[in-house]
Short mmCIF file of C-alpha atoms in Angstrom, two decimals:
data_model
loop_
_atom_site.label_atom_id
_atom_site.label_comp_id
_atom_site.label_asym_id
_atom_site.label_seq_id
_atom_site.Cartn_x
_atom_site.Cartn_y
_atom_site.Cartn_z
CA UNK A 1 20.63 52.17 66.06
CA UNK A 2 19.96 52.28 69.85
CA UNK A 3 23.49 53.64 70.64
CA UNK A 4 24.42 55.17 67.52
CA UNK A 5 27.60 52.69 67.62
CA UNK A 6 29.01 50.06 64.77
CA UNK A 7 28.49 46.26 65.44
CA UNK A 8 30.45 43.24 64.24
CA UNK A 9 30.40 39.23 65.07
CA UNK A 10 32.19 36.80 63.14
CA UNK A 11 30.55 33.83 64.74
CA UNK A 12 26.42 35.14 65.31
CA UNK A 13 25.89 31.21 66.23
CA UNK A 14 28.01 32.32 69.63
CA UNK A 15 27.24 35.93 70.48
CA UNK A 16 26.35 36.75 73.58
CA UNK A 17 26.72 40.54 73.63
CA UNK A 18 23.52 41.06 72.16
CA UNK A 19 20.44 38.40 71.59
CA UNK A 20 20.67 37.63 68.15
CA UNK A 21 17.96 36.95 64.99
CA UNK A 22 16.29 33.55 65.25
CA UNK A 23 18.63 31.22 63.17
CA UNK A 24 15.59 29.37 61.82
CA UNK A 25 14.11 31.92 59.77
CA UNK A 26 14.60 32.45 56.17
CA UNK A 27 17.98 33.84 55.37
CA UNK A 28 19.08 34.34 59.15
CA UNK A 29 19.97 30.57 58.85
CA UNK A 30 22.54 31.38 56.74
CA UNK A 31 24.24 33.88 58.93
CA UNK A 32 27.67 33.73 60.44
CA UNK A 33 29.38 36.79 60.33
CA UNK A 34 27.73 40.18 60.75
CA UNK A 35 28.19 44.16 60.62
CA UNK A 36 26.07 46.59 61.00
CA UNK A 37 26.74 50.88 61.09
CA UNK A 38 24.38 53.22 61.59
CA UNK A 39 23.03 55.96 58.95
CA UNK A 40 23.41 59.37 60.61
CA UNK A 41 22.63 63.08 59.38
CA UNK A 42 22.53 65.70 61.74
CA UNK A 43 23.33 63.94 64.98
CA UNK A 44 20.18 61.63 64.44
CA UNK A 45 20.73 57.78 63.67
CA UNK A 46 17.90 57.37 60.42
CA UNK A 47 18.57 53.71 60.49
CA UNK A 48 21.15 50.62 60.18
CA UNK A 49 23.68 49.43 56.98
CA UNK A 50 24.61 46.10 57.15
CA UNK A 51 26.08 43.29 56.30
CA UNK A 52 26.20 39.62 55.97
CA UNK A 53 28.30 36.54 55.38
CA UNK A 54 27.21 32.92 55.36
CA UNK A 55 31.02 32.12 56.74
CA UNK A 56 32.35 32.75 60.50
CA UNK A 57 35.14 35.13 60.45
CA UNK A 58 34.36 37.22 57.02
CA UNK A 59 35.21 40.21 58.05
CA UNK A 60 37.57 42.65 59.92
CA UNK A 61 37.50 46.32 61.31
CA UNK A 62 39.22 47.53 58.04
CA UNK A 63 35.00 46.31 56.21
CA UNK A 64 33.53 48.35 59.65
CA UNK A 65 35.79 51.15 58.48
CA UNK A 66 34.64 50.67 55.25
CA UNK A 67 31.12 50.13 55.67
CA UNK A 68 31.49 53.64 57.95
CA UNK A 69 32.32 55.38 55.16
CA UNK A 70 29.81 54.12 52.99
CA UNK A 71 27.24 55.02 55.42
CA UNK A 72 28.46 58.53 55.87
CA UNK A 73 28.09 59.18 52.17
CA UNK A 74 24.04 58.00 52.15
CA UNK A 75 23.31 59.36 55.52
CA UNK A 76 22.66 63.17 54.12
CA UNK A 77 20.63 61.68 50.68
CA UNK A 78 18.00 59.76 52.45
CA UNK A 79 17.85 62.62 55.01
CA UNK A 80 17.33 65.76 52.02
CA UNK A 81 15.27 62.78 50.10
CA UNK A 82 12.90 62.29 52.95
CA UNK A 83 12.76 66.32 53.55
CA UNK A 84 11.91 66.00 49.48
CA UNK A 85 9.09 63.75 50.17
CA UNK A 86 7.96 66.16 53.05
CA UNK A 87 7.87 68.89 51.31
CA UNK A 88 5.84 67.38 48.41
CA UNK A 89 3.39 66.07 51.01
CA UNK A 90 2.98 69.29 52.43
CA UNK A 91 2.12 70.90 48.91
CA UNK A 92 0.01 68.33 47.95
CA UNK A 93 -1.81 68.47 51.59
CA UNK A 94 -2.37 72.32 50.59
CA UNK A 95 -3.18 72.11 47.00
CA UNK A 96 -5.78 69.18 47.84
CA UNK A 97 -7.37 72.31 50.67
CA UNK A 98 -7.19 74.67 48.15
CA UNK A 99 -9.72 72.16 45.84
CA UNK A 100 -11.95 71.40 48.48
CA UNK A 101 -12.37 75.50 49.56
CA UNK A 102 -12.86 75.91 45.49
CA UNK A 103 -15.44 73.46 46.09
CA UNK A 104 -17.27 75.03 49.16
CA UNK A 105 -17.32 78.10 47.50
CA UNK A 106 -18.50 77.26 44.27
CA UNK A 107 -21.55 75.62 46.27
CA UNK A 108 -22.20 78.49 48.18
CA UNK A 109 -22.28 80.87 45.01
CA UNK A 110 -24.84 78.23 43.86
CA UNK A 111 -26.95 78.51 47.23
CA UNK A 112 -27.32 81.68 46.61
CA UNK A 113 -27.67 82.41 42.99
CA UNK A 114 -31.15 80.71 42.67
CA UNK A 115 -34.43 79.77 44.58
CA UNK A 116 -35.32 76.99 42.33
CA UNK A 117 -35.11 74.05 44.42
CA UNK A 118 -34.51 71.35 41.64
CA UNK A 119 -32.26 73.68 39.88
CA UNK A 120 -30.18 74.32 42.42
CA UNK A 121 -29.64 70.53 43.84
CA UNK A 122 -28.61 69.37 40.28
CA UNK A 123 -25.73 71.80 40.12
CA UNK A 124 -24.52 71.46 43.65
CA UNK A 125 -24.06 67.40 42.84
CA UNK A 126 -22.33 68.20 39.84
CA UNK A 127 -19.84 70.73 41.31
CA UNK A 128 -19.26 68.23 44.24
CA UNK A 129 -18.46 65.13 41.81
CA UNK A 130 -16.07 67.50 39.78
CA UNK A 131 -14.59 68.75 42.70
CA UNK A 132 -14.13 66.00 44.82
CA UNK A 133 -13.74 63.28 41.82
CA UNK A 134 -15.47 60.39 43.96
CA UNK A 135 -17.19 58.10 41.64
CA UNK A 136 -20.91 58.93 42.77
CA UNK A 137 -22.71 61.50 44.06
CA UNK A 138 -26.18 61.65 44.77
CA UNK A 139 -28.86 64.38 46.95
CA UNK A 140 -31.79 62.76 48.59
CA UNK A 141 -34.72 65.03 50.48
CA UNK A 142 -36.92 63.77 53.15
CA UNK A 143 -40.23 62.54 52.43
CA UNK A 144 -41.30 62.54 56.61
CA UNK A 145 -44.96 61.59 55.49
CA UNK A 146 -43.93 58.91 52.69
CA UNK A 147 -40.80 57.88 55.64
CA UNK A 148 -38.55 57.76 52.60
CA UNK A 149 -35.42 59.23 51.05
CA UNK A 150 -36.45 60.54 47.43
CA UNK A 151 -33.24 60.88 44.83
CA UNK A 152 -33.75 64.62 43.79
CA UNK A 153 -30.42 64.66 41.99
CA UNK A 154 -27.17 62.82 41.17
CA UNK A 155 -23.66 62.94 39.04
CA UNK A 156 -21.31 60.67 38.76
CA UNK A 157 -20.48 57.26 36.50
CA UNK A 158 -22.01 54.33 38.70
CA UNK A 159 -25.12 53.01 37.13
CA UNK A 160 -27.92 55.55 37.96
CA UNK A 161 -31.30 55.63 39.93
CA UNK A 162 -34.35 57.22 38.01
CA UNK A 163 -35.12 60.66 39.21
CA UNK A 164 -37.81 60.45 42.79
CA UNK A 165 -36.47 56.78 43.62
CA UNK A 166 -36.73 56.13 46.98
CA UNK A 167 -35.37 54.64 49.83
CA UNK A 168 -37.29 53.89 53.19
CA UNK A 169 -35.94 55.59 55.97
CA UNK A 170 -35.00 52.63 57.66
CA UNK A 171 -32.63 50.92 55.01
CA UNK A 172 -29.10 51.14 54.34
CA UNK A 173 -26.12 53.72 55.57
CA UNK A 174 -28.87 56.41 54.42
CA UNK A 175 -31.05 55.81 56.71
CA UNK A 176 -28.91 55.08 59.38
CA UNK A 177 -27.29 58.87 59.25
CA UNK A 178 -30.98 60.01 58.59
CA UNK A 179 -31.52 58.81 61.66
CA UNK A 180 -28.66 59.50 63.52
CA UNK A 181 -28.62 62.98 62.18
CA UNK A 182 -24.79 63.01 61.52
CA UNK A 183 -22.15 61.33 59.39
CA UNK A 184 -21.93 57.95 58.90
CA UNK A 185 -19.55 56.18 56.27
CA UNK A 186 -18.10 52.63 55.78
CA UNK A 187 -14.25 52.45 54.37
CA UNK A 188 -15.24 49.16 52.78
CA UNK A 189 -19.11 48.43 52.10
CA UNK A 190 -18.61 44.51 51.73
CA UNK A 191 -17.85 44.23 55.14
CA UNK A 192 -20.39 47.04 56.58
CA UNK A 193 -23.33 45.06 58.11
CA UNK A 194 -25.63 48.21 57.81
CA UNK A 195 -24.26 48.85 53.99
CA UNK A 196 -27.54 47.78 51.52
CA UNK A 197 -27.23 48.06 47.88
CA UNK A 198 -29.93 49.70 46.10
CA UNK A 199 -28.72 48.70 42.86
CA UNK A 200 -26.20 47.22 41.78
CA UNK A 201 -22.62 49.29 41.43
CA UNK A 202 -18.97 49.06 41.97
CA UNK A 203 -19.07 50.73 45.15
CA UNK A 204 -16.23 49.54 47.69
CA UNK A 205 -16.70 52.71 50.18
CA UNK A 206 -19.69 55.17 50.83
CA UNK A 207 -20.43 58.23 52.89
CA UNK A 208 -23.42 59.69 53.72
CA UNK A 209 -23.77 63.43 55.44
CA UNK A 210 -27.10 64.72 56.53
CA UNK A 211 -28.16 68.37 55.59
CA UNK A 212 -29.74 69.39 58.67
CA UNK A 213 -31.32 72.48 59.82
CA UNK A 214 -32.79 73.36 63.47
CA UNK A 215 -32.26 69.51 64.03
CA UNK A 216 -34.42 68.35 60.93
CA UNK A 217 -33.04 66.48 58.39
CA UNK A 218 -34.20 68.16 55.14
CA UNK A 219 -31.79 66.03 52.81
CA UNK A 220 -28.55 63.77 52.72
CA UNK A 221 -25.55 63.43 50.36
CA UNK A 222 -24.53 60.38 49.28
CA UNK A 223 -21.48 59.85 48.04
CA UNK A 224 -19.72 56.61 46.42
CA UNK A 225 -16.52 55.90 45.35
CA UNK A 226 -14.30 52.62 43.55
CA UNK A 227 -11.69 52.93 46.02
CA UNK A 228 -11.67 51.20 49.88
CA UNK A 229 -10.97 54.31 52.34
CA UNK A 230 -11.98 57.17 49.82
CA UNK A 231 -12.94 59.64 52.20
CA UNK A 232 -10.57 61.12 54.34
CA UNK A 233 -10.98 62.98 57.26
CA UNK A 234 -10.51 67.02 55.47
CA UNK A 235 -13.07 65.72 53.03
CA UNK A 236 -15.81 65.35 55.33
CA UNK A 237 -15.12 68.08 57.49
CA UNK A 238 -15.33 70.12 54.09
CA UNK A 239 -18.75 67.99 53.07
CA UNK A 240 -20.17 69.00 55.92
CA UNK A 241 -19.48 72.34 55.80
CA UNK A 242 -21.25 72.41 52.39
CA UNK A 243 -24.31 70.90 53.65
CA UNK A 244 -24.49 73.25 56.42
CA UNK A 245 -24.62 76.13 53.61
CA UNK A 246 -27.07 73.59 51.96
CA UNK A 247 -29.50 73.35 54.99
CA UNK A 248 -30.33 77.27 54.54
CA UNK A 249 -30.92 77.08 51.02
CA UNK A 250 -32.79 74.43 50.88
CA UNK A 251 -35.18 76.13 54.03
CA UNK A 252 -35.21 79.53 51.58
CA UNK A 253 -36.37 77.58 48.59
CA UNK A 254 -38.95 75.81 50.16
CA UNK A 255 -40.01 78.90 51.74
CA UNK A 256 -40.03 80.67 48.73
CA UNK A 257 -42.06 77.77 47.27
CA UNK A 258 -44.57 77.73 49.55
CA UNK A 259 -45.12 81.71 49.12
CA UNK A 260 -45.44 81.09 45.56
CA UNK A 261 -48.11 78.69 46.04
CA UNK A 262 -49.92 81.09 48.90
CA UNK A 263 -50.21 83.38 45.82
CA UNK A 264 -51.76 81.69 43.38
CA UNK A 265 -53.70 80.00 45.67
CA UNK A 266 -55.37 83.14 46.58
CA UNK A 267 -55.03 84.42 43.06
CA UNK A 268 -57.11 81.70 42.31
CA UNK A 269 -59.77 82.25 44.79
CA UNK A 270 -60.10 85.81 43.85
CA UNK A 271 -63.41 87.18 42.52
CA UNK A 272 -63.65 87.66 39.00
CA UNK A 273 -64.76 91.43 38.11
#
């Protein structure tokens, strides 16, 4: 491989040219004799054919020849079969973007198409789970007076919380990204020190991304999944997009909710003609 050159010994147990396998290992032991050509396309060495004989003196320069040939014939396959696997990387690398923008908008058209709080934190959950496919996904707001995490909505097919369950904001991955005010996962919960279970679940890997808005935490998402690793690196970035569209929603509903309230409140304390 390192010169692009083939190799042969007929006695490996006396070669000095090169420093050969250990002869105590496995099936080096049986080892005597000892080709090896390299597999080329393009100039480039892709790797090594060889071959093997338990007997000193097996073979000759007519089986290098041989083995040559050989080589040159399944040099170009693996080359166009790795290109293959390339490509189909590449389009699956794309169509998995493609989701996850699918995603972001379809939250964003939800941000915008409604003021009711509740309403709106149920559907975003729901598009996220479809989108994404993780195995849980749950929307917790800030209770700064109660210092909890209350579960305002969820989707997904782990075994559920009730509706306004809630988590101190001290326990778990949850509140350690409350806290930290950015994203915090762990590739495998049974190994995560700071990983608490709330109930019990299948969970293997969890990720948590604040929704944060002129450096308040208004709500996190919490997101579960079966598989060790689940979340890769696109993912987030595209989670976190979403809960920066989130964090202005959120603001507007509340604000909106709050107006709501001024008004009756001083509908209420009108005088009566």
């Amino acid at each position: 491989v390192e010169r692009g050159l083939p190799f042969l010994s007929n006695d490996t147990w006396t070669e000095t040219r090169v420093q050969p396998a250990a002869r105590d290992i496995g099936t080096n032991q049986q080892i005597r004799s000892y080709i090896a050509v390299p597999l080329r396309t393009g100039g480039r060495v892709l790797g090594s054919l060889s071959v093997e004989s338990d007997q000193p003196n097996a073979f000759t320069y007519e089986d290098v020849d041989l083995l040559e040939a050989v080589a040159a014939q399944i040099g170009g396959p693996i080359a166009s079969t790795r290109l293959y696997q390339e490509a189909q990387r590449l389009a699956e690398q794309v169509k998995r973007r493609n989701e996850h923008l699918t995603v972001l908008n379809s939250v964003a058209r939800i941000a915008v198409s409604t003021l009711d709080l509740e309403r709106m934190l149920a559907a975003v959950t729901v598009q996220i789970k479809q989108g994404f496919g993780y195995g849980h996904v749950e929307l917790y707001t800030v209770d700064d007076d109660g210092g909890a995490l209350v579960l305002a909505a969820q989707a997904g097919t782990f075994r559920p919380n009730e509706i306004g369950y809630r988590i101190a904001l001290t326990r778990g991955l949850l509140g350690k990204a409350y806290r930290a005010g950015h994203t915090v996962h762990a590739d495998d919960v049974l190994t995560d020190p700071d990983y608490l279970a709330e109930t019990p679940r299948e969970t293997r890997s969890q990720l948590c991304v604040p929704i944060v808005a002129n450096t308040r935490v208004l709500a996190l998402l919490n997101l579960e999944s079966r598989q060790v690793a689940a979340f890769t690196g696109e993912g987030v970035a595209v989670l976190e997009t979403a809960a920066d569209v989130l964090a202005s929603a959120i603001e507007n509903a509340r604000l909106y909710q709050r107006a709501q309230e001024a008004d009756m409140e001083k509908a209420s304390e009108a005088p009566t003609p």
